[in-house]
């Protein structure tokens, strides 16, 4: 688990005890980025998680994000889901990597974070930025598209 700000945290796949802990801590929304049938051995499936979340009074939303739809449209859907969710919000996927990148897109959009700050924060959370080139490129594209006041800059050959 990593707190992104006072309203949003990210995580990998959850267990039943994680859901109990979320409820005790006052989390009211879970946004699950796993695709249907995505394997998370020893963790709850999306279907099990949805059922247990509802039982504990936590709103559950699934927005599958995979190689087939890793684009600005899906990123915008996640950012909108965060914006309309009841806080406290947990954004998660199988490992936490996709959740981390999408949380940074949210921070760029809502707090005007730069790509550099987003990448630094991901690294600080232990998320290997260079191991996820599709997500990294999506983050760069998304920040560029949604930052009207951003000055042009470069990151390792990517024009922002």
CSV table of N, CA and C in Angstrom, one decimal:
chain,number,residue,atom,x,y,z
A,1,UNK,N,0.8,-1.2,0.0
A,1,UNK,CA,0.0,0.0,0.0
A,1,UNK,C,0.9,1.2,0.0
A,2,UNK,N,0.5,2.2,-0.8
A,2,UNK,CA,1.2,3.5,-0.8
A,2,UNK,C,0.1,4.6,-0.8
A,3,UNK,N,0.2,5.5,0.1
A,3,UNK,CA,-0.7,6.7,0.1
A,3,UNK,C,-0.2,7.6,-0.9
A,4,UNK,N,-1.0,8.1,-1.8
A,4,UNK,CA,-0.6,9.0,-2.8
A,4,UNK,C,-0.9,10.5,-2.3
A,5,UNK,N,-2.1,10.6,-1.7
A,5,UNK,CA,-2.4,11.9,-1.0
A,5,UNK,C,-3.4,11.5,0.1
A,6,UNK,N,-4.1,12.5,0.6
A,6,UNK,CA,-4.9,12.2,1.8
A,6,UNK,C,-6.3,11.6,1.4
A,7,UNK,N,-6.5,11.4,0.1
A,7,UNK,CA,-7.8,10.8,-0.4
A,7,UNK,C,-7.5,9.5,-1.2
A,8,UNK,N,-6.3,9.2,-1.7
A,8,UNK,CA,-6.1,8.2,-2.6
A,8,UNK,C,-4.9,7.3,-2.2
A,9,UNK,N,-5.0,6.0,-2.3
A,9,UNK,CA,-3.9,5.1,-2.0
A,9,UNK,C,-3.9,4.1,-3.2
A,10,UNK,N,-2.7,3.4,-3.4
A,10,UNK,CA,-2.6,2.4,-4.4
A,10,UNK,C,-2.1,1.1,-3.8
A,11,UNK,N,-2.4,0.0,-4.4
A,11,UNK,CA,-2.0,-1.3,-3.9
A,11,UNK,C,-2.0,-2.3,-5.0
A,12,UNK,N,-1.5,-3.5,-4.7
A,12,UNK,CA,-1.6,-4.7,-5.6
A,12,UNK,C,-2.9,-5.4,-5.3
A,13,UNK,N,-3.0,-6.6,-5.7
A,13,UNK,CA,-4.2,-7.4,-5.4
A,13,UNK,C,-4.4,-7.6,-3.9
A,14,UNK,N,-5.6,-7.7,-3.6
A,14,UNK,CA,-6.0,-7.7,-2.2
A,14,UNK,C,-6.4,-9.1,-1.6
A,15,UNK,N,-6.4,-9.2,-0.3
A,15,UNK,CA,-6.8,-10.4,0.4
A,15,UNK,C,-8.1,-10.0,1.2
A,16,UNK,N,-8.7,-11.0,1.7
A,16,UNK,CA,-9.9,-10.8,2.5
A,16,UNK,C,-9.6,-9.9,3.7
A,17,UNK,N,-8.4,-10.1,4.4
A,17,UNK,CA,-8.0,-9.3,5.5
A,17,UNK,C,-7.7,-7.9,5.1
A,18,UNK,N,-7.2,-7.7,3.8
A,18,UNK,CA,-7.0,-6.3,3.3
A,18,UNK,C,-8.3,-5.6,3.3
A,19,UNK,N,-9.4,-6.3,2.8
A,19,UNK,CA,-10.7,-5.6,2.7
A,19,UNK,C,-11.2,-5.2,4.1
A,20,UNK,N,-11.0,-6.1,5.1
A,20,UNK,CA,-11.4,-5.7,6.5
A,20,UNK,C,-10.7,-4.5,6.9
A,21,UNK,N,-9.4,-4.5,6.6
A,21,UNK,CA,-8.5,-3.4,7.0
A,21,UNK,C,-9.0,-2.1,6.4
A,22,UNK,N,-9.3,-2.2,5.1
A,22,UNK,CA,-9.8,-1.0,4.4
A,22,UNK,C,-11.0,-0.4,5.0
A,23,UNK,N,-12.0,-1.3,5.3
A,23,UNK,CA,-13.2,-0.9,6.0
A,23,UNK,C,-12.9,-0.2,7.3
A,24,UNK,N,-12.0,-0.8,8.1
A,24,UNK,CA,-11.7,-0.2,9.4
A,24,UNK,C,-11.0,1.2,9.3
A,25,UNK,N,-10.3,1.3,8.2
A,25,UNK,CA,-9.6,2.6,8.0
A,25,UNK,C,-10.4,3.7,7.4
A,26,UNK,N,-11.7,3.3,7.0
A,26,UNK,CA,-12.6,4.3,6.5
A,26,UNK,C,-12.6,4.4,5.0
A,27,UNK,N,-12.0,3.5,4.3
A,27,UNK,CA,-12.0,3.5,2.8
A,27,UNK,C,-13.5,3.2,2.3
A,28,UNK,N,-13.9,4.0,1.3
A,28,UNK,CA,-15.3,3.9,0.9
A,28,UNK,C,-15.4,3.4,-0.6
A,29,UNK,N,-14.3,3.5,-1.3
A,29,UNK,CA,-14.3,3.1,-2.7
A,29,UNK,C,-13.0,2.3,-3.1
A,30,UNK,N,-13.3,1.2,-3.8
A,30,UNK,CA,-12.2,0.5,-4.5
A,30,UNK,C,-12.3,0.6,-6.0
A,31,UNK,N,-11.3,1.0,-6.6
A,31,UNK,CA,-11.3,0.9,-8.1
A,31,UNK,C,-10.2,-0.1,-8.5
A,32,UNK,N,-10.7,-1.2,-9.2
A,32,UNK,CA,-9.9,-2.3,-9.5
A,32,UNK,C,-9.5,-2.2,-11.0
A,33,UNK,N,-8.3,-2.2,-11.4
A,33,UNK,CA,-7.8,-2.1,-12.8
A,33,UNK,C,-7.5,-3.4,-13.4
A,34,UNK,N,-7.7,-4.5,-12.7
A,34,UNK,CA,-7.5,-5.9,-13.3
A,34,UNK,C,-8.5,-6.2,-14.4
A,35,UNK,N,-8.0,-6.9,-15.4
A,35,UNK,CA,-8.8,-7.4,-16.4
A,35,UNK,C,-9.5,-8.7,-16.0
A,36,UNK,N,-10.6,-9.0,-16.6
A,36,UNK,CA,-11.3,-10.2,-16.2
A,36,UNK,C,-10.4,-11.4,-16.4
A,37,UNK,N,-10.4,-12.3,-15.4
A,37,UNK,CA,-9.6,-13.5,-15.4
A,37,UNK,C,-8.2,-13.3,-15.2
A,38,UNK,N,-7.8,-12.1,-14.8
A,38,UNK,CA,-6.3,-11.9,-14.5
A,38,UNK,C,-6.0,-12.6,-13.2
A,39,UNK,N,-4.9,-13.4,-13.3
A,39,UNK,CA,-4.5,-14.3,-12.3
A,39,UNK,C,-3.8,-13.5,-11.2
A,40,UNK,N,-4.2,-13.8,-9.9
A,40,UNK,CA,-3.6,-13.2,-8.7
A,40,UNK,C,-3.6,-14.3,-7.7
A,41,UNK,N,-2.7,-15.3,-7.8
A,41,UNK,CA,-2.7,-16.4,-6.9
A,41,UNK,C,-2.6,-16.0,-5.4
A,42,UNK,N,-3.4,-16.6,-4.6
A,42,UNK,CA,-3.4,-16.2,-3.2
A,42,UNK,C,-4.1,-14.9,-2.8
A,43,UNK,N,-4.7,-14.3,-3.8
A,43,UNK,CA,-5.4,-13.0,-3.6
A,43,UNK,C,-6.8,-13.2,-4.1
A,44,UNK,N,-7.7,-12.2,-3.8
A,44,UNK,CA,-9.1,-12.3,-4.2
A,44,UNK,C,-9.2,-12.0,-5.7
A,45,UNK,N,-10.1,-12.8,-6.4
A,45,UNK,CA,-10.4,-12.5,-7.8
A,45,UNK,C,-11.2,-11.2,-7.8
A,46,UNK,N,-11.4,-10.6,-8.9
A,46,UNK,CA,-12.3,-9.4,-9.0
A,46,UNK,C,-13.7,-9.7,-8.5
A,47,UNK,N,-14.2,-10.9,-8.9
A,47,UNK,CA,-15.6,-11.2,-8.5
A,47,UNK,C,-15.7,-11.4,-7.0
A,48,UNK,N,-14.7,-12.1,-6.4
A,48,UNK,CA,-14.7,-12.2,-4.9
A,48,UNK,C,-14.6,-10.9,-4.2
A,49,UNK,N,-13.7,-10.1,-4.8
A,49,UNK,CA,-13.5,-8.7,-4.2
A,49,UNK,C,-14.7,-7.9,-4.2
A,50,UNK,N,-15.4,-7.9,-5.4
A,50,UNK,CA,-16.6,-7.1,-5.5
A,50,UNK,C,-17.7,-7.6,-4.5
A,51,UNK,N,-17.8,-8.9,-4.3
A,51,UNK,CA,-18.8,-9.4,-3.4
A,51,UNK,C,-18.5,-9.0,-1.9
A,52,UNK,N,-17.2,-9.2,-1.5
A,52,UNK,CA,-16.8,-8.8,-0.2
A,52,UNK,C,-16.8,-7.3,0.1
A,53,UNK,N,-16.5,-6.5,-0.9
A,53,UNK,CA,-16.5,-5.1,-0.8
A,53,UNK,C,-17.9,-4.6,-0.5
A,54,UNK,N,-18.9,-5.1,-1.2
A,54,UNK,CA,-20.3,-4.8,-1.0
A,54,UNK,C,-20.7,-5.2,0.4
A,55,UNK,N,-20.3,-6.4,0.8
A,55,UNK,CA,-20.7,-6.8,2.2
A,55,UNK,C,-20.1,-5.9,3.3
A,56,UNK,N,-18.9,-5.3,3.0
A,56,UNK,CA,-18.3,-4.4,4.0
A,56,UNK,C,-18.7,-3.0,3.8
A,57,UNK,N,-19.6,-2.7,2.9
A,57,UNK,CA,-20.0,-1.3,2.6
A,57,UNK,C,-19.1,-0.4,1.8
A,58,UNK,N,-18.2,-1.1,1.1
A,58,UNK,CA,-17.3,-0.3,0.3
A,58,UNK,C,-17.8,-0.4,-1.2
A,59,UNK,N,-17.8,0.7,-1.9
A,59,UNK,CA,-18.2,0.7,-3.3
A,59,UNK,C,-17.1,0.2,-4.1
A,60,UNK,N,-17.4,-0.7,-5.0
A,60,UNK,CA,-16.4,-1.4,-5.9
A,60,UNK,C,-16.7,-1.0,-7.3
A,61,UNK,N,-15.7,-0.6,-8.0
A,61,UNK,CA,-15.8,-0.3,-9.5
A,61,UNK,C,-14.6,-1.0,-10.1
A,62,UNK,N,-14.8,-1.6,-11.3
A,62,UNK,CA,-13.8,-2.2,-12.0
A,62,UNK,C,-13.7,-1.5,-13.4
A,63,UNK,N,-12.4,-1.1,-13.7
A,63,UNK,CA,-12.1,-0.4,-15.0
A,63,UNK,C,-10.9,-1.2,-15.5
A,64,UNK,N,-11.1,-2.3,-16.2
A,64,UNK,CA,-10.0,-3.1,-16.7
A,64,UNK,C,-9.0,-2.3,-17.5
A,65,UNK,N,-7.8,-2.4,-17.2
A,65,UNK,CA,-6.7,-1.7,-18.0
A,65,UNK,C,-5.6,-2.8,-18.3
A,66,UNK,N,-5.5,-3.0,-19.6
A,66,UNK,CA,-4.5,-4.0,-20.1
A,66,UNK,C,-3.9,-3.5,-21.4
A,67,UNK,N,-3.1,-4.3,-21.9
A,67,UNK,CA,-2.4,-3.9,-23.2
A,67,UNK,C,-3.4,-3.6,-24.3
A,68,UNK,N,-4.6,-4.2,-24.3
A,68,UNK,CA,-5.6,-4.0,-25.3
A,68,UNK,C,-6.2,-2.6,-25.2
A,69,UNK,N,-6.2,-1.9,-24.1
A,69,UNK,CA,-6.8,-0.6,-24.0
A,69,UNK,C,-6.0,0.4,-23.2
A,70,UNK,N,-4.7,0.3,-23.2
A,70,UNK,CA,-3.8,1.2,-22.5
A,70,UNK,C,-3.7,2.4,-23.3
A,71,UNK,N,-4.7,3.3,-23.1
A,71,UNK,CA,-4.7,4.6,-23.9
A,71,UNK,C,-5.3,5.7,-23.1
A,72,UNK,N,-5.3,6.9,-23.7
A,72,UNK,CA,-5.8,8.1,-22.9
A,72,UNK,C,-7.3,8.0,-22.6
A,73,UNK,N,-8.0,7.3,-23.4
A,73,UNK,CA,-9.5,7.2,-23.1
A,73,UNK,C,-9.7,6.4,-21.8
A,74,UNK,N,-9.0,5.3,-21.6
A,74,UNK,CA,-9.1,4.5,-20.4
A,74,UNK,C,-8.5,5.3,-19.2
A,75,UNK,N,-7.4,5.9,-19.4
A,75,UNK,CA,-6.8,6.8,-18.4
A,75,UNK,C,-7.8,7.8,-17.9
A,76,UNK,N,-8.5,8.5,-18.8
A,76,UNK,CA,-9.4,9.5,-18.5
A,76,UNK,C,-10.6,8.9,-17.7
A,77,UNK,N,-11.0,7.7,-18.1
A,77,UNK,CA,-12.1,7.0,-17.4
A,77,UNK,C,-11.7,6.8,-15.9
A,78,UNK,N,-10.5,6.4,-15.7
A,78,UNK,CA,-10.0,6.1,-14.3
A,78,UNK,C,-9.9,7.4,-13.5
A,79,UNK,N,-9.4,8.5,-14.1
A,79,UNK,CA,-9.3,9.8,-13.5
A,79,UNK,C,-10.7,10.3,-13.1
A,80,UNK,N,-11.6,10.1,-14.0
A,80,UNK,CA,-13.0,10.5,-13.7
A,80,UNK,C,-13.6,9.7,-12.6
A,81,UNK,N,-13.3,8.4,-12.6
A,81,UNK,CA,-13.8,7.5,-11.5
A,81,UNK,C,-13.3,8.0,-10.1
A,82,UNK,N,-12.0,8.3,-10.1
A,82,UNK,CA,-11.4,8.8,-8.9
A,82,UNK,C,-12.1,10.1,-8.5
A,83,UNK,N,-12.3,11.0,-9.4
A,83,UNK,CA,-12.9,12.3,-9.1
A,83,UNK,C,-14.3,12.2,-8.6
A,84,UNK,N,-15.1,11.2,-9.0
A,84,UNK,CA,-16.4,11.0,-8.5
A,84,UNK,C,-16.6,10.0,-7.4
A,85,UNK,N,-15.5,9.4,-7.0
A,85,UNK,CA,-15.6,8.4,-5.9
A,85,UNK,C,-15.7,9.0,-4.5
A,86,UNK,N,-16.3,8.3,-3.6
A,86,UNK,CA,-16.3,8.7,-2.2
A,86,UNK,C,-15.0,8.4,-1.6
A,87,UNK,N,-14.3,9.4,-1.0
A,87,UNK,CA,-13.0,9.1,-0.4
A,87,UNK,C,-13.2,8.4,0.9
A,88,UNK,N,-12.4,7.7,1.3
A,88,UNK,CA,-11.0,7.3,0.9
A,88,UNK,C,-11.1,6.3,-0.2
A,89,UNK,N,-10.2,6.4,-1.2
A,89,UNK,CA,-10.2,5.6,-2.4
A,89,UNK,C,-9.0,4.7,-2.5
A,90,UNK,N,-9.1,3.5,-2.8
A,90,UNK,CA,-8.0,2.6,-3.1
A,90,UNK,C,-8.1,2.2,-4.6
A,91,UNK,N,-7.0,2.5,-5.3
A,91,UNK,CA,-6.9,2.2,-6.7
A,91,UNK,C,-5.9,1.1,-6.7
A,92,UNK,N,-6.3,-0.1,-7.3
A,92,UNK,CA,-5.3,-1.2,-7.3
A,92,UNK,C,-5.4,-2.0,-8.6
A,93,UNK,N,-4.4,-2.8,-8.8
A,93,UNK,CA,-4.3,-3.8,-9.9
A,93,UNK,C,-3.6,-5.0,-9.3
A,94,UNK,N,-3.1,-5.9,-10.1
A,94,UNK,CA,-2.5,-7.1,-9.6
A,94,UNK,C,-1.2,-6.8,-8.8
A,95,UNK,N,-0.3,-5.9,-9.3
A,95,UNK,CA,1.0,-5.7,-8.7
A,95,UNK,C,1.1,-4.3,-8.0
A,96,UNK,N,0.2,-3.4,-8.4
A,96,UNK,CA,0.3,-2.0,-8.0
A,96,UNK,C,0.9,-1.1,-9.0
A,97,UNK,N,1.5,-1.6,-10.0
A,97,UNK,CA,2.2,-0.8,-11.1
A,97,UNK,C,1.2,0.0,-11.9
A,98,UNK,N,0.2,-0.6,-12.5
A,98,UNK,CA,-0.8,0.2,-13.2
A,98,UNK,C,-1.4,1.2,-12.4
A,99,UNK,N,-1.8,0.8,-11.1
A,99,UNK,CA,-2.4,1.7,-10.2
A,99,UNK,C,-1.5,2.9,-9.9
A,100,UNK,N,-0.3,2.7,-9.8
A,100,UNK,CA,0.7,3.8,-9.5
A,100,UNK,C,0.7,4.7,-10.7
A,101,UNK,N,0.8,4.2,-11.9
A,101,UNK,CA,0.9,5.1,-13.0
A,101,UNK,C,-0.4,5.9,-13.2
A,102,UNK,N,-1.6,5.2,-13.0
A,102,UNK,CA,-2.8,5.9,-13.2
A,102,UNK,C,-3.0,6.9,-12.0
A,103,UNK,N,-2.6,6.6,-10.8
A,103,UNK,CA,-2.6,7.6,-9.7
A,103,UNK,C,-1.8,8.8,-10.1
A,104,UNK,N,-0.7,8.6,-10.7
A,104,UNK,CA,0.1,9.8,-11.1
A,104,UNK,C,-0.6,10.6,-12.2
A,105,UNK,N,-1.3,10.0,-13.1
A,105,UNK,CA,-2.0,10.7,-14.1
A,105,UNK,C,-3.1,11.5,-13.4
A,106,UNK,N,-3.7,11.0,-12.4
A,106,UNK,CA,-4.7,11.7,-11.6
A,106,UNK,C,-4.0,12.9,-11.0
A,107,UNK,N,-2.8,12.8,-10.4
A,107,UNK,CA,-2.1,13.9,-9.7
A,107,UNK,C,-1.7,14.9,-10.7
A,108,UNK,N,-1.3,14.5,-11.9
A,108,UNK,CA,-1.0,15.5,-12.9
A,108,UNK,C,-2.2,16.3,-13.3
A,109,UNK,N,-3.3,15.6,-13.5
A,109,UNK,CA,-4.5,16.3,-13.9
A,109,UNK,C,-5.1,17.2,-12.8
A,110,UNK,N,-5.1,16.7,-11.6
A,110,UNK,CA,-5.8,17.5,-10.5
A,110,UNK,C,-4.9,18.4,-9.7
A,111,UNK,N,-3.6,18.0,-9.6
A,111,UNK,CA,-2.7,18.9,-8.8
A,111,UNK,C,-1.6,19.5,-9.7
A,112,UNK,N,-1.7,19.3,-11.0
A,112,UNK,CA,-0.8,19.9,-12.0
A,112,UNK,C,0.7,19.4,-11.8
A,113,UNK,N,0.8,18.1,-11.4
A,113,UNK,CA,2.1,17.6,-11.2
A,113,UNK,C,2.8,17.5,-12.6
A,114,UNK,N,4.1,17.7,-12.7
A,114,UNK,CA,4.8,17.5,-13.9
A,114,UNK,C,5.1,16.0,-14.1
A,115,UNK,N,5.5,15.6,-15.4
A,115,UNK,CA,5.9,14.3,-15.6
A,115,UNK,C,7.1,13.9,-14.7
A,116,UNK,N,8.0,14.8,-14.6
A,116,UNK,CA,9.2,14.6,-13.8
A,116,UNK,C,8.8,14.2,-12.3
A,117,UNK,N,7.9,15.0,-11.8
A,117,UNK,CA,7.4,14.7,-10.4
A,117,UNK,C,6.7,13.4,-10.3
A,118,UNK,N,5.9,13.1,-11.3
A,118,UNK,CA,5.2,11.8,-11.3
A,118,UNK,C,6.2,10.7,-11.3
A,119,UNK,N,7.2,10.7,-12.2
A,119,UNK,CA,8.1,9.7,-12.3
A,119,UNK,C,9.0,9.5,-11.0
A,120,UNK,N,9.3,10.7,-10.4
A,120,UNK,CA,10.0,10.6,-9.1
A,120,UNK,C,9.2,9.9,-8.1
A,121,UNK,N,7.9,10.3,-8.0
A,121,UNK,CA,7.0,9.7,-7.0
A,121,UNK,C,6.9,8.2,-7.2
A,122,UNK,N,6.7,7.8,-8.5
A,122,UNK,CA,6.6,6.3,-8.8
A,122,UNK,C,7.9,5.6,-8.3
A,123,UNK,N,9.1,6.2,-8.6
A,123,UNK,CA,10.3,5.6,-8.1
A,123,UNK,C,10.4,5.5,-6.6
A,124,UNK,N,9.9,6.6,-5.9
A,124,UNK,CA,9.9,6.6,-4.5
A,124,UNK,C,9.0,5.5,-3.9
A,125,UNK,N,8.0,5.2,-4.6
A,125,UNK,CA,7.1,4.1,-4.2
A,125,UNK,C,7.6,2.7,-4.5
A,126,UNK,N,8.7,2.7,-5.2
A,126,UNK,CA,9.3,1.4,-5.5
A,126,UNK,C,8.8,0.8,-6.8
A,127,UNK,N,8.2,1.6,-7.6
A,127,UNK,CA,7.6,1.2,-8.9
A,127,UNK,C,8.7,1.5,-10.0
A,128,UNK,N,9.2,0.4,-10.7
A,128,UNK,CA,10.2,0.5,-11.7
A,128,UNK,C,9.7,1.1,-12.9
A,129,UNK,N,9.9,2.4,-13.1
A,129,UNK,CA,9.4,3.1,-14.3
A,129,UNK,C,9.9,2.6,-15.6
A,130,UNK,N,11.1,2.2,-15.7
A,130,UNK,CA,11.7,1.8,-16.9
A,130,UNK,C,11.2,0.3,-17.3
A,131,UNK,N,10.7,-0.4,-16.4
A,131,UNK,CA,10.2,-1.7,-16.6
A,131,UNK,C,8.7,-1.7,-17.2
A,132,UNK,N,8.2,-0.5,-17.4
A,132,UNK,CA,6.8,-0.4,-17.9
A,132,UNK,C,6.8,0.7,-19.0
A,133,UNK,N,7.4,0.4,-20.2
A,133,UNK,CA,7.4,1.5,-21.2
A,133,UNK,C,6.1,1.9,-21.7
A,134,UNK,N,5.1,1.0,-21.8
A,134,UNK,CA,3.8,1.4,-22.3
A,134,UNK,C,3.1,2.3,-21.3
A,135,UNK,N,3.2,2.0,-20.0
A,135,UNK,CA,2.6,2.9,-19.0
A,135,UNK,C,3.4,4.2,-18.9
A,136,UNK,N,4.7,4.2,-19.1
A,136,UNK,CA,5.5,5.4,-19.0
A,136,UNK,C,5.1,6.3,-20.2
A,137,UNK,N,5.0,5.7,-21.4
A,137,UNK,CA,4.6,6.5,-22.6
A,137,UNK,C,3.2,7.1,-22.4
A,138,UNK,N,2.3,6.3,-21.9
A,138,UNK,CA,0.9,6.7,-21.6
A,138,UNK,C,0.9,7.9,-20.6
A,139,UNK,N,1.7,7.8,-19.6
A,139,UNK,CA,1.8,8.9,-18.6
A,139,UNK,C,2.3,10.2,-19.3
A,140,UNK,N,3.3,10.1,-20.1
A,140,UNK,CA,3.9,11.2,-20.8
A,140,UNK,C,2.8,11.8,-21.7
A,141,UNK,N,2.2,11.0,-22.5
A,141,UNK,CA,1.2,11.5,-23.4
A,141,UNK,C,0.0,12.1,-22.7
A,142,UNK,N,-0.4,11.5,-21.6
A,142,UNK,CA,-1.6,12.0,-20.9
A,142,UNK,C,-1.3,13.3,-20.2
A,143,UNK,N,-0.1,13.5,-19.6
A,143,UNK,CA,0.2,14.7,-19.0
A,143,UNK,C,0.3,15.8,-20.0
A,144,UNK,N,0.9,15.5,-21.2
A,144,UNK,CA,1.1,16.5,-22.3
A,144,UNK,C,-0.3,16.9,-22.7
A,145,UNK,N,-1.2,16.0,-22.9
A,145,UNK,CA,-2.5,16.3,-23.4
A,145,UNK,C,-3.4,17.1,-22.4
A,146,UNK,N,-3.1,17.0,-21.1
A,146,UNK,CA,-4.0,17.6,-20.1
A,146,UNK,C,-3.4,18.7,-19.3
A,147,UNK,N,-2.2,19.1,-19.7
A,147,UNK,CA,-1.6,20.2,-18.9
A,147,UNK,C,-1.5,21.4,-19.8
A,148,UNK,N,-2.5,22.3,-19.8
A,148,UNK,CA,-2.5,23.5,-20.7
A,148,UNK,C,-1.3,24.4,-20.3
A,149,UNK,N,-1.0,24.5,-19.1
A,149,UNK,CA,0.1,25.4,-18.6
A,149,UNK,C,1.5,24.8,-18.6
A,150,UNK,N,1.6,23.6,-19.1
A,150,UNK,CA,2.9,22.9,-19.0
A,150,UNK,C,3.9,23.5,-20.1
A,151,UNK,N,5.1,23.8,-19.7
A,151,UNK,CA,6.1,24.2,-20.7
A,151,UNK,C,6.6,23.0,-21.4
A,152,UNK,N,6.9,23.1,-22.7
A,152,UNK,CA,7.5,22.0,-23.4
A,152,UNK,C,8.8,21.5,-22.7
A,153,UNK,N,9.0,20.3,-22.6
A,153,UNK,CA,10.3,19.7,-22.0
A,153,UNK,C,10.5,18.4,-22.6
A,154,UNK,N,11.6,17.7,-22.2
A,154,UNK,CA,12.0,16.4,-22.8
A,154,UNK,C,12.4,15.5,-21.7
A,155,UNK,N,12.0,14.2,-21.9
A,155,UNK,CA,12.4,13.1,-21.0
A,155,UNK,C,12.9,12.0,-21.9
A,156,UNK,N,14.2,11.7,-21.9
A,156,UNK,CA,14.8,10.6,-22.6
A,156,UNK,C,14.2,10.5,-24.0
A,157,UNK,N,14.3,11.5,-24.8
A,157,UNK,CA,13.8,11.4,-26.2
A,157,UNK,C,12.3,11.6,-26.4
A,158,UNK,N,11.6,11.8,-25.3
A,158,UNK,CA,10.1,12.0,-25.5
A,158,UNK,C,9.8,13.4,-25.4
A,159,UNK,N,9.3,14.0,-26.5
A,159,UNK,CA,8.9,15.4,-26.4
A,159,UNK,C,7.6,15.5,-25.6
A,160,UNK,N,7.6,16.4,-24.6
A,160,UNK,CA,6.4,16.5,-23.8
A,160,UNK,C,5.5,17.7,-24.3
